[in-house]
Amino acid sequence: MNMNNGIPLAQASALYRPDADIGSPPVLADPQALLNAFHPDYLGSSVTKLAVGANAGDSCQRELAGLLQAEAIIDEADLAGAPVTDIDVLVIGGGGAGCAAALAAAERGARVLLVTKLRLGDSNTVMAEGGIQVAIEPDDSIQRHIEDTLRGGHDIGNPELVAAMAEDGPDVIRWLIRAGMQFEQTASGDLHTRRAGGMNAARIVHCRDYTGLEMMRVLRESVIQHRAIEVWEQSPAVELLSNEDGRKCVGAVFKSLIDGRFRMVRTHSVILATGGVGRLHLNGFPTSNHLGATGDGLVLAYRIGACLRDLDSFQYHPTGLVYPPHLSGKLVTEGVRAAGAWMLNAAGQRFVDELLPRDIVSAAILRECQEGRGVRVDDGRVGVWLDTPRLERSQPGLLERQFPKLLARFRVSGVDPRHDPLLIHPTLHYQNGGVVIDVNGATTVPGLYAVGEVAGGIHGRNRIMGNALLEIISFGRRAGVAATAQRDRGPKKVTLEHVNRARRDLTLAGIPLTQAAPQILPDYAAKGIWNR
Amino acid sequence: MRAAYCTLNFFDFSHLTKTPMTTDGDNPQTINLTINGVAVAASAAMTLVEAAWHGGVPRVTAVSCLESVCGSCRVLLRRGKEVTVNLACQTFVEDGLEAVFLPPQPPPLHHYEISDFTDGWNIQARFHEIFPEASHCRNCHGCVLSCPKGIDVEGAIALAAAGHFRDAGEAFLECVMCELCDSACPELIAPAHVGLFCRRVTAHFHLRPPNLIYRLEEQRKEKMGLTGASHDEHE
Ligand SMILES: Cc1cc2nc3c(=O)[nH]c(=O)nc-3n(C[C@H](O)[C@H](O)[C@H](O)COP(=O)(O)OP(=O)(O)OC[C@H]3O[C@@H](n4cnc5c(N)ncnc54)[C@H](O)[C@@H]3O)c2cc1C
Ligand code: SF4
Ligand code: SF4
Ligand code: FES
């Protein structure tokens, strides 16, 4: 990404007028050409072919491929003397998907251990603002939800998974309400619904702009309070465990961030719920994700032999913040554009219809920035304007009424979106693909389930708003139930046979064993924990 | 640990060390403070989290969202004699500040499962069984002074003790579960968990949306119709 051109901020600010006369944006003749030229997924230099593993020959984002084809962090010597815990169901990851899985398994009588990298609830789930999709309005149907989801995903999603999720929708909301989650209601008591991009009906239910926070704190409390669920925090999974032939998953190894010790857990069912990859900063992008989103689940699943999919497809959300610096990459919700905010380049011109699909809008912003029509701040980063002052002029009071979280966020920095336009740039937001699963969340490796953002197949190559929060509860519960039904005696022996196999494969393919994965934490936050 | 860790470093860190955009290229002002006892020289626009990373303060892992919504990054702040608490990701560096990241609050001592509640009529009694301390509030304001979200925790606890669960819960809408109020409370009331109790029972007992229930009922009938039909075939 060339970020070294653009018009300096002072100059661009002088050009900006909230009352300037601005015409319609140019008509976009060839969206595919725009994507091909500017969207990171489509740039040849950003993808490569995997050489080893279940997806050998498939294309994959380059930096992710490096991690998938890397050496393990541990070997047998690290496990000598490590204590072993036996449990019915092991859940890895304490976001929404992990908590839903743990609760569903515990509801059916399993003893559950939930182990998470940071604090329970530190996740992408807690940051979600917009809401959850569920087809409950009279003019809507489960069928239309399925169709919208598949179309939004460029028709490559797995229809069986999409149907399962959409059908679960109403019961998912009932389950959440029973657990104590609140939702916005209309005067007559109906759940309030909103319509967002790619939907043929109003289908987003929400708790103001705090949907993820409300969901996460209720699930977190339910898990903490549940008698049959034990929680380990600050304990990232660094490797899975396999049976003698390395083909079945029978547990996992954790390393404490507090004292650096290893612990092993032995079980017949492992549910991976480790979330996304934003903090890998793929293709050099900033991210909207939480600190723990480093794709660990993908790496662990791939090493033990699981099939993944759509590893070259990521969502770059158009409106990530450039300024203030401490909020770099953080999201400005799509709702602001939906409410009518325009985007302007440094010359004060609109350059694309702001409500086109996310991938196209992002590509258009990247084009402006790369062709010198962006606004450059002192540290060399470039962005375009999101014209919030004009929105405020046309609909006074709107920002305060509908986007209180947005205003509150800026208060500490002395920026007021009602007077100052926001400087934005696309931000790495969501992993569209992931581990291949069936309707029970089972992966292609026996004993291993994957649910939530780490799993793939539902959103195809593009996720429409609100389906991620539905997916994590729908499939989290499905996997929790399936994992509990699994009643074999549990493993006799736990090994790292799959690690040895992966190392042999890498050596045979001539890939140097210089890199180790999973990443666990971005380098800038790992001081004193990992020697790298 | 055996192999050297992944050495990829995709993230351009430079914006953390360079002048913020408002200062028009003046020399960045250096701010000196300590974080977890480590002396750190930071630049003015940094939060305590960024300053901790920038200054190489080891083992700062009570961090996640970086936008003050997860409640993880609890810090104690000492300015001369004044001691306060806040979230590190929404607190900016200051000269002479001593900041210490706090360990997480231990798990709550109050236990209930929402599925235990079957009768809404005795929910006030159940509340006082589970949270007996809630009626002992001594109005010390500790919780209010600790709350990084400006929530009137003390007032909400009084509402809860009087059985006004809906209103009490509403006060906690923006609560990020940092549990700084729990740490502050001398009566061990666990206000954050009282707040969640209030929100949860309100939804559990009172949220019955007609549009959702209608669709659920439709789905139930459809399923019965389907199983009914296959039944017929068998007969
Ligand atoms: C800013 C933002 C806004 C969003 N808004 C919406 C929205 O409005 N609607 C919607 O539907 N979706 C939204 N999304 C997407 C959605 O929030 C996520 O896709 C979803 O919450 C992911 O849930 P999850 O449980 O799979 O992962 P997460 O919630 O991220 O949880 C993963 C957990 O696994 C832990 N973990 C990771 N690695 C390890 C390891 N090695 N060992 C142990 N634990 C590990 C993490 O610490 C974390 O606790 C948004 C996402 C973001 C970032
Ligand atoms: S109410 Fe308590 S837990 Fe919630 S944000 Fe305030 S201090 Fe934190
Ligand atoms: S800290 Fe505890 S005792 Fe003091 S006002 Fe708050 S709830 Fe009451
Ligand atoms: S890191 Fe989440 S509140 Fe500070």
PDB file of C-alpha atoms and ligand atoms in Angstrom, chain B residues 136-144 153-154 157 181 184-189 191, ligand 3:
ATOM      1  CA  HIS B 136     -26.604  -2.312  53.528  1.00  0.00           C
ATOM      2  CA  CYS B 137     -25.346   0.432  51.225  1.00  0.00           C
ATOM      3  CA  ARG B 138     -23.684   3.109  53.347  1.00  0.00           C
ATOM      4  CA  ASN B 139     -23.800   5.754  50.606  1.00  0.00           C
ATOM      5  CA  CYS B 140     -20.068   6.211  50.540  1.00  0.00           C
ATOM      6  CA  HIS B 141     -20.085   7.053  46.762  1.00  0.00           C
ATOM      7  CA  GLY B 142     -17.097   4.738  46.213  1.00  0.00           C
ATOM      8  CA  CYS B 143     -18.801   3.010  43.318  1.00  0.00           C
ATOM      9  CA  VAL B 144     -19.866   6.256  41.651  1.00  0.00           C
ATOM     10  CA  VAL B 153     -24.257   3.090  40.645  1.00  0.00           C
ATOM     11  CA  GLU B 154     -25.226   4.089  44.163  1.00  0.00           C
ATOM     12  CA  ILE B 157     -28.391  -0.019  44.029  1.00  0.00           C
ATOM     13  CA  CYS B 181     -17.338  -0.503  41.457  1.00  0.00           C
ATOM     14  CA  ALA B 184     -14.499  -0.090  45.561  1.00  0.00           C
ATOM     15  CA  CYS B 185     -17.509  -1.232  47.566  1.00  0.00           C
ATOM     16  CA  PRO B 186     -16.726  -1.615  51.294  1.00  0.00           C
ATOM     17  CA  GLU B 187     -19.954  -3.584  51.849  1.00  0.00           C
ATOM     18  CA  LEU B 188     -19.099  -6.174  49.172  1.00  0.00           C
ATOM     19  CA  ILE B 189     -22.400  -5.501  47.434  1.00  0.00           C
ATOM     20  CA  PRO B 191     -22.852  -3.544  42.321  1.00  0.00           C
TER      21      PRO B 191
HETATM   22  S1  SF4 C   3     -19.562   1.600  47.100  1.00  0.00           S
HETATM   23 FE1  SF4 C   3     -21.043   0.140  47.941  1.00  0.00          FE
HETATM   24  S2  SF4 C   3     -21.607   0.988  49.914  1.00  0.00           S
HETATM   25 FE2  SF4 C   3     -20.581   2.643  48.808  1.00  0.00          FE
HETATM   26  S3  SF4 C   3     -22.245   3.736  47.805  1.00  0.00           S
HETATM   27 FE3  SF4 C   3     -21.557   2.236  46.347  1.00  0.00          FE
HETATM   28  S4  SF4 C   3     -22.867   0.461  46.689  1.00  0.00           S
HETATM   29 FE4  SF4 C   3     -23.101   1.788  48.476  1.00  0.00          FE
END
